[in-house]
CSV table of C-alpha atoms (C1' of nucleotides) in Angstrom, one decimal:
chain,number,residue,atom,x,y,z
A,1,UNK,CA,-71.9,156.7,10.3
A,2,UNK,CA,-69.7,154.0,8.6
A,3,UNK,CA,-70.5,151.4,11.7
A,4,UNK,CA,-72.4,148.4,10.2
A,5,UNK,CA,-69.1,146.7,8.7
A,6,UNK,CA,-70.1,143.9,5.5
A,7,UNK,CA,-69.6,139.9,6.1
A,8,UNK,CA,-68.9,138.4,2.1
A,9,UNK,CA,-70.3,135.2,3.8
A,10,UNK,CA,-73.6,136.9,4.5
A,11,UNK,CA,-73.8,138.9,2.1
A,12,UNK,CA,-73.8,135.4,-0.4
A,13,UNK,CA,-76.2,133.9,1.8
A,14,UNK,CA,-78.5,136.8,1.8
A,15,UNK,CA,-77.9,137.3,-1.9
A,16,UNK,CA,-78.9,133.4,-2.1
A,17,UNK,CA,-82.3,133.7,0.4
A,18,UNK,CA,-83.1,136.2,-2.1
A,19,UNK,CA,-83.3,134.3,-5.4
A,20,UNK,CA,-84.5,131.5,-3.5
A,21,UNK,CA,-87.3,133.4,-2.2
A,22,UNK,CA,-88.1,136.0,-5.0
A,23,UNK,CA,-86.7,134.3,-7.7
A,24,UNK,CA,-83.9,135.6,-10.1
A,25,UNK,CA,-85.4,138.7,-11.5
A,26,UNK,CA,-86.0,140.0,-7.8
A,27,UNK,CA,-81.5,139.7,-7.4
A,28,UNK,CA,-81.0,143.4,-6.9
A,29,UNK,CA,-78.3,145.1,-5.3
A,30,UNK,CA,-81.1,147.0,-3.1
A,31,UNK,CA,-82.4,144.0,-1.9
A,32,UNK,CA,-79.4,142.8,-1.0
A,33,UNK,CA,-78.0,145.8,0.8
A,34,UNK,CA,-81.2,146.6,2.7
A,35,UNK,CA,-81.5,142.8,3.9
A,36,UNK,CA,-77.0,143.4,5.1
A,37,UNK,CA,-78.5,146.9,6.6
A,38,UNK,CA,-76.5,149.0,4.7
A,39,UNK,CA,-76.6,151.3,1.3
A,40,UNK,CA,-76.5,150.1,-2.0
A,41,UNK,CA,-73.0,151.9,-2.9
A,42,UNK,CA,-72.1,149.7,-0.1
A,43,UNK,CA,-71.7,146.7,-2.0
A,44,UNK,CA,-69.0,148.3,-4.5
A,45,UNK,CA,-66.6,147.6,-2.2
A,46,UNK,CA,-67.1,143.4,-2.2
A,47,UNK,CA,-69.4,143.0,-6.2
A,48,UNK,CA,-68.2,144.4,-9.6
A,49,UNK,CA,-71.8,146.1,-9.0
A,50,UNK,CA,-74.7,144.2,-10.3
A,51,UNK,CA,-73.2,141.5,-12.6
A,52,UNK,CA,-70.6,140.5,-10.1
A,53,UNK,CA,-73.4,139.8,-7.9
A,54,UNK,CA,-75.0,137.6,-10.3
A,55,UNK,CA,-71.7,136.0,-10.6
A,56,UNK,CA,-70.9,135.5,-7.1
A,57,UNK,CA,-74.2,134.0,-6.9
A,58,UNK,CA,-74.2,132.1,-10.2
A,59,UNK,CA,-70.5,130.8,-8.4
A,60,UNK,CA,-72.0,129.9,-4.8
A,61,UNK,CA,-75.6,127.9,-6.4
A,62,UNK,CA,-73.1,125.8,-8.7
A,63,UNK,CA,-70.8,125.2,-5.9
A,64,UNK,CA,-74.2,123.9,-3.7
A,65,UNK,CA,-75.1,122.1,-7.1
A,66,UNK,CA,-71.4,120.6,-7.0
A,67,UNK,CA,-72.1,119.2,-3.2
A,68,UNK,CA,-75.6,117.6,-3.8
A,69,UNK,CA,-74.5,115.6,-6.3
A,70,UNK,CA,-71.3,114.7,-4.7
A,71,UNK,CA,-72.5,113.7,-1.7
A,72,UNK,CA,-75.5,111.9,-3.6
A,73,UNK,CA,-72.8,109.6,-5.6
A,74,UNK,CA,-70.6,109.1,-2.5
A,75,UNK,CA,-72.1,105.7,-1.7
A,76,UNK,CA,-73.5,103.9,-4.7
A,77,UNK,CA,-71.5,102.8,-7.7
A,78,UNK,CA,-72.3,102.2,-11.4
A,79,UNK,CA,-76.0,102.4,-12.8
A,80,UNK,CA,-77.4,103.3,-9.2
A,81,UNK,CA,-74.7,106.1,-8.7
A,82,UNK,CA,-76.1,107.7,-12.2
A,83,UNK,CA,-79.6,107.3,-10.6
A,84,UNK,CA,-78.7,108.9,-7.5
A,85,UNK,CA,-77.0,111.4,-8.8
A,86,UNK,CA,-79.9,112.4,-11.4
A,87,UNK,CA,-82.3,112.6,-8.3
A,88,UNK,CA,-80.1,114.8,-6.5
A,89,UNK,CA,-79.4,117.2,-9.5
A,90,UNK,CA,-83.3,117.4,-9.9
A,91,UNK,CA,-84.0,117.9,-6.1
A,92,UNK,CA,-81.6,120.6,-6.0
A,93,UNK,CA,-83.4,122.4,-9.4
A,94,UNK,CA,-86.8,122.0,-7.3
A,95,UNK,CA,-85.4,122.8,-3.9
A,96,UNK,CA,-83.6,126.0,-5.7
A,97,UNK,CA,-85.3,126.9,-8.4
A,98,UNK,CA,-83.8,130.8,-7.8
A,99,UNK,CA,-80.2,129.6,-7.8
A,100,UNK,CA,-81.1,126.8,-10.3
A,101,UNK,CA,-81.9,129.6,-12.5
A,102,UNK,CA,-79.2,131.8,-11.5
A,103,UNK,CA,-76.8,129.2,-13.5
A,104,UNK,CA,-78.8,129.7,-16.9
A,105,UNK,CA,-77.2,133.5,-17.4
A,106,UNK,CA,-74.6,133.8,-19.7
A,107,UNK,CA,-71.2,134.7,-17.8
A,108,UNK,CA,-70.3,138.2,-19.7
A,109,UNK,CA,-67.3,138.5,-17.9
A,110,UNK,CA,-65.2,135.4,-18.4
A,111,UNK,CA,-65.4,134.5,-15.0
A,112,UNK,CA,-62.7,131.5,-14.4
A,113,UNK,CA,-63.8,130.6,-11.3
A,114,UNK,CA,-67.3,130.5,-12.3
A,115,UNK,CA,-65.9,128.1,-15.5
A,116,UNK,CA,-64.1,126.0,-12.7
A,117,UNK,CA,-66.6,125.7,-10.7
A,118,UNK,CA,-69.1,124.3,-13.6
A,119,UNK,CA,-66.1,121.8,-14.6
A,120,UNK,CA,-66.7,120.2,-11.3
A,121,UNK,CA,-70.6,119.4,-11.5
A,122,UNK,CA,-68.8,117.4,-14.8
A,123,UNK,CA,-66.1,115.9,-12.8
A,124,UNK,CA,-68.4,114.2,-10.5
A,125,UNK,CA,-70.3,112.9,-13.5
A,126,UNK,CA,-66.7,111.7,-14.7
A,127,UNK,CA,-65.7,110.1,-11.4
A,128,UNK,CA,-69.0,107.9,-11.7
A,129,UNK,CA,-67.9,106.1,-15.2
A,130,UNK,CA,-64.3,106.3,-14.4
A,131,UNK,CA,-65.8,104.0,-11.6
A,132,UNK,CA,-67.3,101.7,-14.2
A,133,UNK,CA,-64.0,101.0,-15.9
A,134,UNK,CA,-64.1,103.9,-18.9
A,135,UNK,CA,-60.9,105.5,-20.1
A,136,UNK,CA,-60.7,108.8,-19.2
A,137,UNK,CA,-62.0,109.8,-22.6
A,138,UNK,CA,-65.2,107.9,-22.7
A,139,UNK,CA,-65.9,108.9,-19.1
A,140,UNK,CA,-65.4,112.6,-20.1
A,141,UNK,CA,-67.5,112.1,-23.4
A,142,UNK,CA,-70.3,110.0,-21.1
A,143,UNK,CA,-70.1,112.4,-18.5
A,144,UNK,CA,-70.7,115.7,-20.7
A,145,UNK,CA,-73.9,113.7,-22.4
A,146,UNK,CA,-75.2,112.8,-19.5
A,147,UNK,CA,-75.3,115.9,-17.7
A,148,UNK,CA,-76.2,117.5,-20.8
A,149,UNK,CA,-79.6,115.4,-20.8
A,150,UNK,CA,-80.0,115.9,-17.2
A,151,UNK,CA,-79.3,119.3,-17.1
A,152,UNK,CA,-81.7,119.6,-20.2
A,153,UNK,CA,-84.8,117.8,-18.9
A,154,UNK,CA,-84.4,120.4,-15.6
A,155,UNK,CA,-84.1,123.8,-17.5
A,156,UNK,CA,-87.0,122.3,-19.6
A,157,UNK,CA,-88.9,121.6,-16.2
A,158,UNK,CA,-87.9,124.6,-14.7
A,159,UNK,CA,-89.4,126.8,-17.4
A,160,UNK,CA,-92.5,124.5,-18.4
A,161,UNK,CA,-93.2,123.5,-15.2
A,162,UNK,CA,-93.3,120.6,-13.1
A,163,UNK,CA,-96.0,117.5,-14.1
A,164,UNK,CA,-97.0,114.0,-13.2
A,165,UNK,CA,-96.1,112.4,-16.0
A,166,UNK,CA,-92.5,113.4,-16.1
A,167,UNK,CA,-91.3,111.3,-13.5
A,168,UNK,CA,-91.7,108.4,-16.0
A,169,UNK,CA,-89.9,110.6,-18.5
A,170,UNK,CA,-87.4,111.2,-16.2
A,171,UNK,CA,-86.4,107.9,-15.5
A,172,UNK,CA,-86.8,106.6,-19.6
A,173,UNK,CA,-83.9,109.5,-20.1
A,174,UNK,CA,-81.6,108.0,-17.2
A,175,UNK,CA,-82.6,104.6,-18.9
A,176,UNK,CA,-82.1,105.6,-22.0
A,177,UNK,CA,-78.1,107.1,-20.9
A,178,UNK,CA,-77.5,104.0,-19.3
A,179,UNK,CA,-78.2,102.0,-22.5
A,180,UNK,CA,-76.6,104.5,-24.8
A,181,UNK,CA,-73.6,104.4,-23.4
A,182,UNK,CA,-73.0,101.1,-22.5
A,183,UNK,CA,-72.9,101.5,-18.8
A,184,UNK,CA,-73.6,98.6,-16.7
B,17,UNK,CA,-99.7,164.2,-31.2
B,18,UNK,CA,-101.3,160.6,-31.6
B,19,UNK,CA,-100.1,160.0,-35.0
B,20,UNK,CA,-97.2,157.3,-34.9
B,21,UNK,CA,-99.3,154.1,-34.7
B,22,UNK,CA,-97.8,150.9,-33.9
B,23,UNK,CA,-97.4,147.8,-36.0
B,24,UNK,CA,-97.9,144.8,-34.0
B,25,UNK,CA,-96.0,143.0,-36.4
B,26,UNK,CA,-93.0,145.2,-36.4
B,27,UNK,CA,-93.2,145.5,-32.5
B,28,UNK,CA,-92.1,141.7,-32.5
B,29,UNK,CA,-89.5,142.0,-34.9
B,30,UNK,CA,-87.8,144.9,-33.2
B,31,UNK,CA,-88.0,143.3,-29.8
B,32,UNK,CA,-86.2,139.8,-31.4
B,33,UNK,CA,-84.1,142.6,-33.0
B,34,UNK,CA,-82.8,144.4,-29.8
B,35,UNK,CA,-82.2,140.7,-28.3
B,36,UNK,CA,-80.4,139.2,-31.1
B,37,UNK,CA,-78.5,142.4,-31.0
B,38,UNK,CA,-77.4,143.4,-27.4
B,39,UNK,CA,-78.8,140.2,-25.6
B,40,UNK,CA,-82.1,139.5,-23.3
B,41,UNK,CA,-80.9,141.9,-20.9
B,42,UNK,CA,-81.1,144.9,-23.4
B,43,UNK,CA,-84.6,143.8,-23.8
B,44,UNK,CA,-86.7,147.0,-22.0
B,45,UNK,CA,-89.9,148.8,-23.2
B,46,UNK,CA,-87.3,151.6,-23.9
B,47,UNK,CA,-85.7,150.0,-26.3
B,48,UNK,CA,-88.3,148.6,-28.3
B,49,UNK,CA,-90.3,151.6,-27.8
B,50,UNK,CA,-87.6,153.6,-29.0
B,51,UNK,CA,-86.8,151.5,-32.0
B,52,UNK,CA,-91.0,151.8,-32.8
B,53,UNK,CA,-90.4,155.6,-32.8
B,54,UNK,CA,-93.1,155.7,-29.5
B,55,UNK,CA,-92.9,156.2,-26.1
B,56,UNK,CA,-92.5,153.7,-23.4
B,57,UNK,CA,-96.1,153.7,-21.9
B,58,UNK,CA,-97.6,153.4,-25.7
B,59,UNK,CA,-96.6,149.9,-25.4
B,60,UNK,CA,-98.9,148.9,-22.8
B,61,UNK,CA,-101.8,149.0,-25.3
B,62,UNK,CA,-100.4,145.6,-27.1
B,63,UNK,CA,-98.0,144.5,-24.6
B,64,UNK,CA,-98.7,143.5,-20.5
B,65,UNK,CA,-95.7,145.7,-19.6
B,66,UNK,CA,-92.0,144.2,-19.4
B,67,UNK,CA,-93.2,140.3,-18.6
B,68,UNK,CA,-95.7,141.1,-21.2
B,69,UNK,CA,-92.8,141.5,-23.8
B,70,UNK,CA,-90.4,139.0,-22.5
B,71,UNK,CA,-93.1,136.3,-23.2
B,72,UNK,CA,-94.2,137.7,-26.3
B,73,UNK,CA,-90.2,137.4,-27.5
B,74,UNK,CA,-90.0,134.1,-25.4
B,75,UNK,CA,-93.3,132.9,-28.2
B,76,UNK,CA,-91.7,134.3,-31.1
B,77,UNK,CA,-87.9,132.7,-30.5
B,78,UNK,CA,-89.7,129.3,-30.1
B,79,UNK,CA,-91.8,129.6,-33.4
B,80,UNK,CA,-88.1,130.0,-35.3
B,81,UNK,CA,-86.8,127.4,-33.3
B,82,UNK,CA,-89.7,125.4,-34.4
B,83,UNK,CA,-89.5,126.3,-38.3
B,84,UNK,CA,-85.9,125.7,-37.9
B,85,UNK,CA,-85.6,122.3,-36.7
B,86,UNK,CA,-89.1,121.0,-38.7
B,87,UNK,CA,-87.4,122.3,-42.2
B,88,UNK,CA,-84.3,120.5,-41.2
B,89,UNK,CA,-85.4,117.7,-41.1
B,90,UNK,CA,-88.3,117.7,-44.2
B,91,UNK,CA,-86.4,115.9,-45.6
B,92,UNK,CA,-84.5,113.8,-44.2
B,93,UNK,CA,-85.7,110.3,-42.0
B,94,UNK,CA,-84.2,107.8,-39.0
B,95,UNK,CA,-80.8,108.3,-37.9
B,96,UNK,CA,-80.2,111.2,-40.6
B,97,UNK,CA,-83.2,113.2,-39.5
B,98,UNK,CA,-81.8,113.3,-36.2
B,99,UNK,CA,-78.8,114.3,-36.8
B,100,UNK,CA,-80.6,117.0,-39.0
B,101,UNK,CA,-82.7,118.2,-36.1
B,102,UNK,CA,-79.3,118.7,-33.9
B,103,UNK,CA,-77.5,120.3,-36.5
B,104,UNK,CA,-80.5,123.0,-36.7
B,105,UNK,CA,-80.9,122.9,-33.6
B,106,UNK,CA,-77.8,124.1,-32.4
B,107,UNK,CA,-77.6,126.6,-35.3
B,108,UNK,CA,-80.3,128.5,-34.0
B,109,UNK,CA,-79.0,128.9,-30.7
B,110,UNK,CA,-75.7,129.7,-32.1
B,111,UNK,CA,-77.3,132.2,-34.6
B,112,UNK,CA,-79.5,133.5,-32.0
B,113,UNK,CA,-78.3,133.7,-29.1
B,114,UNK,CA,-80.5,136.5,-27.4
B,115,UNK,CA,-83.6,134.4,-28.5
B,116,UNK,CA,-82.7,131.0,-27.1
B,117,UNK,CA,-81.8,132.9,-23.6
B,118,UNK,CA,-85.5,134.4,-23.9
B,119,UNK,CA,-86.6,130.5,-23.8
B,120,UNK,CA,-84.3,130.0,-20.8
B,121,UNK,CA,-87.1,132.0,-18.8
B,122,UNK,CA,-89.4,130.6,-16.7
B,123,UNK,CA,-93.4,131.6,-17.8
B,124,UNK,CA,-94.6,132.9,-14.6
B,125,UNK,CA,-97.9,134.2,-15.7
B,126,UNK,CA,-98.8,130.7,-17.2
B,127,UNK,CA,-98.7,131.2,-20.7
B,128,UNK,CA,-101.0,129.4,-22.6
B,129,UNK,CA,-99.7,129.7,-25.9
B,130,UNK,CA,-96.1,129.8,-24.4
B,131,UNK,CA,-96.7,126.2,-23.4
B,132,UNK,CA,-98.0,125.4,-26.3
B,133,UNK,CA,-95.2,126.3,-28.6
B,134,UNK,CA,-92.6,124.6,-26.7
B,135,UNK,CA,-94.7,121.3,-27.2
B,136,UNK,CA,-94.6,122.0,-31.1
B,137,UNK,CA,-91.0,122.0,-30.6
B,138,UNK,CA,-91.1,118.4,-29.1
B,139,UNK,CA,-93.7,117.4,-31.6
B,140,UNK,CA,-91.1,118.1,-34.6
B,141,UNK,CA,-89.1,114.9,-32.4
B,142,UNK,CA,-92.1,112.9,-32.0
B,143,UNK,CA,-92.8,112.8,-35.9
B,144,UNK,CA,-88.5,111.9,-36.2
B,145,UNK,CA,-89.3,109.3,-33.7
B,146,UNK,CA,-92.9,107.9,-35.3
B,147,UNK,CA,-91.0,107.5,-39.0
B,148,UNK,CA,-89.3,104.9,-37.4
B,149,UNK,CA,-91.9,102.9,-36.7
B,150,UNK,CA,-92.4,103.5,-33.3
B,151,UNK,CA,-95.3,103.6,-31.2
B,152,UNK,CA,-97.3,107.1,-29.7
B,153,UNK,CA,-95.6,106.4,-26.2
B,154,UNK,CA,-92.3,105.6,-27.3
B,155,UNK,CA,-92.4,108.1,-29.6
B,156,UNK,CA,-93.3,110.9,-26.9
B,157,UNK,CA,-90.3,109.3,-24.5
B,158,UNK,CA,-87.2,108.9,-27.2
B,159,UNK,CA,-88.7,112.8,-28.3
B,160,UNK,CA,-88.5,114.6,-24.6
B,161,UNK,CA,-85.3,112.8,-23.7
B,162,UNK,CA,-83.6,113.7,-26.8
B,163,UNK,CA,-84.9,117.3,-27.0
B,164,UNK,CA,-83.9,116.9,-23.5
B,165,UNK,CA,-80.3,115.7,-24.3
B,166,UNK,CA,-80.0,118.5,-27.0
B,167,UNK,CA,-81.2,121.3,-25.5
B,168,UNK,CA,-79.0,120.6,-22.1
B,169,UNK,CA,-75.7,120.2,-23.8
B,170,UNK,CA,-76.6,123.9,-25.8
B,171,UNK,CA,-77.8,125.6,-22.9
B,172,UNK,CA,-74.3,124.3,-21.2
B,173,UNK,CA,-72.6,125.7,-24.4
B,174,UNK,CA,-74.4,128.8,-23.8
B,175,UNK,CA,-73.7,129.6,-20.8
B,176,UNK,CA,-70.0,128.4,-21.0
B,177,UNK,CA,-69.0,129.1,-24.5
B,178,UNK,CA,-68.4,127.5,-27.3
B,179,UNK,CA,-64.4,125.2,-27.9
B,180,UNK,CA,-63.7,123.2,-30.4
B,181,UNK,CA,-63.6,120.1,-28.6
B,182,UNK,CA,-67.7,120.7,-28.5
B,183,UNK,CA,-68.3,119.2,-31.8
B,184,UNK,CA,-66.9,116.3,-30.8
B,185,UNK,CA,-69.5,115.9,-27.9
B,186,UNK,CA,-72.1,116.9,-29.2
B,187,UNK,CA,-71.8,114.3,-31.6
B,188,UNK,CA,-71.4,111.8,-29.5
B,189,UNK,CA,-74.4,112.7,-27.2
B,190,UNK,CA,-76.3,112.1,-30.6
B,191,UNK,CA,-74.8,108.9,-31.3
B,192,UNK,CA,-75.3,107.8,-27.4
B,193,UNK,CA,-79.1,108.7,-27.9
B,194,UNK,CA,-79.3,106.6,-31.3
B,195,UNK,CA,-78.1,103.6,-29.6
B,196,UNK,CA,-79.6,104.4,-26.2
B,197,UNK,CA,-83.3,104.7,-27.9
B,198,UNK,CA,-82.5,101.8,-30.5
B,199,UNK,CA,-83.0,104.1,-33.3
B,200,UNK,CA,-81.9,102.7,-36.4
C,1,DA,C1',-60.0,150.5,3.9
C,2,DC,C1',-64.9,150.9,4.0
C,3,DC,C1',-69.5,152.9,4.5
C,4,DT,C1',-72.6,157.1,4.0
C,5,DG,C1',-75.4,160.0,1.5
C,6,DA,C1',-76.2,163.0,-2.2
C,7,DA,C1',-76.5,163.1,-7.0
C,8,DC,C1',-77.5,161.6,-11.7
C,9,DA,C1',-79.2,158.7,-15.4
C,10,DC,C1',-82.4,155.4,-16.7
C,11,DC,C1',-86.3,152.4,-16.6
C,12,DG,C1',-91.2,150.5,-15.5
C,13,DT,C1',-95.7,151.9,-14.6
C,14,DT,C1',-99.8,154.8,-14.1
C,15,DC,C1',-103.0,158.1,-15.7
C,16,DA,C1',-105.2,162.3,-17.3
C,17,DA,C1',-105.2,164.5,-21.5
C,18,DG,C1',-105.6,164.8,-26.2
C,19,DT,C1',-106.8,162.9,-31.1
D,18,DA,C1',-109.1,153.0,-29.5
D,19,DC,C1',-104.5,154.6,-29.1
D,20,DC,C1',-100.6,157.6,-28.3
D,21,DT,C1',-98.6,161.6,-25.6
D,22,DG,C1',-96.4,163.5,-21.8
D,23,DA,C1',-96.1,164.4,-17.1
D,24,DA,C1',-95.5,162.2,-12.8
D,25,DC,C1',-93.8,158.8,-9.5
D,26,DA,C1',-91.2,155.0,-7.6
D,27,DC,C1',-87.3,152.4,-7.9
D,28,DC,C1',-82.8,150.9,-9.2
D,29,DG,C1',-77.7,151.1,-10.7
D,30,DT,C1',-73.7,153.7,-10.4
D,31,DT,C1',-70.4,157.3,-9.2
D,32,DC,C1',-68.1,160.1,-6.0
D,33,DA,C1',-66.9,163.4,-2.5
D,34,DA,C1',-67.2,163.2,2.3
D,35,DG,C1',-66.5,161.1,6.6
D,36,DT,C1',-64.5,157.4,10.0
DNA sequence: ACCTGAACACCGTTCAAGT
DNA sequence: ACCTGAACACCGTTCAAGT
């Protein structure tokens, strides 16, 4: 009675196995409860119930997001950073599709962290021109298109499906950035 | 007893209702069924349950989508017609907000006609991209990375909401793809 | 401070019954 | 063929009770 004390670290990484596995619609704060071994009222005491959960894991899948690309950029610089870094934001959509999705939702709550954290998928997009020589203001401006047309061509994957021919597609958008905007 | 038949045609405009209204999470059999004057499990005669609905709202959103973006740009051809077709694009998922979400989903039961109405979508870029002269392929390339580009930055403003300083963006990711696809 | 467990409202889904 | 209404399972949420 009252034993089996709740971990906030698991309880993101079991909210996260959850949407990986069962995809978004199976986020519930049953599943997540049973899977921590305690009662769903349990959670009340860590989630603003159900949307807070969505939020926590909207926060932790764009933080993971965040890291991919980061880490993808690290050591290239100029046109093969934005190549690397568009293969890494599309590996991560395909290798989480659940928390991929879990981004797409609409935060109701004016959640600043959550705005934060989505500033810094952009900032890593900004570091990459700012490495090219733009101004601050074009790499801002290059680094909101481009992630725009990335992001775009994913959430257009994601719901359509995946297919052959858009690998060739994939790389005439990256192609089509790089011209556009100058970037050498 | 039995007398309160059920307009197919009104079920769809009262589900894009309820959406439009209190967003896609408001979207339940209750609702609709409730707004139709039925009960819940009298839906199931035109509608394969909740998924069922969700896909029948997800069709209908991208069919106005679709008229949107091909009146736009009737009239219009080359650099204006783009700018036409992200003008109308973004109105709709600023006027309807609830319906472009409903597009946000992915089509798990492998909808046919689902598919097939996002390609129209795509098509209304292809025909942009063929008035300028160029070929099928190109055509189909400049069309999915620029639907791409588009849709990306509005699901971003979506999910993040809208600031002034968008316009100015959003512009520029259509100037970036002008130049980038060599659209004159 | 934190979890249990009962309680309640609400929703999706099925199905026998009616027309 | 199509809707009703009862029935059931499941989930979110609240709250008094326990530790």
């Amino acid at each position: 009675v009252g034993r089996t004390r709740i971990d906030p670290g698991r309880l993101v990484v079991e909210a996260l196995a959850v949407v990986d596995r069962d995809g978004l619609d199976a986020l519930t704060l049953s599943a997540v409860s049973g899977a921590l071994g305690v009662g769903p009222s349990a959670l009340y005491t860590h989630v603003e119930g159900l949307d807070g959960l969505r939020r926590l894991v909207a926060l932790a899948a764009t933080e993971n997001l965040t890291n991919e690309v980061r880490t993808a950029t690290a050591g290239a610089t100029g046109a093969d950073a934005l190549l690397a870094l568009g293969a890494a934001y599309r590996g991560f959509a395909r290798a989480h599709p659940g928390q991929f999705a879990s981004t797409l939702r609409r935060a109701d709550g004016g959640d600043d962290r959550l705005a934060a954290a989505d500033r810094e998928v952009t900032e890593v997009f900004v570091v990459v021109y700012a490495g090219m020589g733009m101004t601050p203001d074009a790499s801002h401006l290059a680094a909101r298109s481009s992630r725009s047309a990335i992001h775009g061509f994913l959430v257009l994957e994601h719901t359509g499906g995946t297919s052959p021919a858009h690998d060739r597609e994939y790389a005439h958008l990256l192609d089509t950035l790089q011209r556009g905007l100058g970037a050498r």
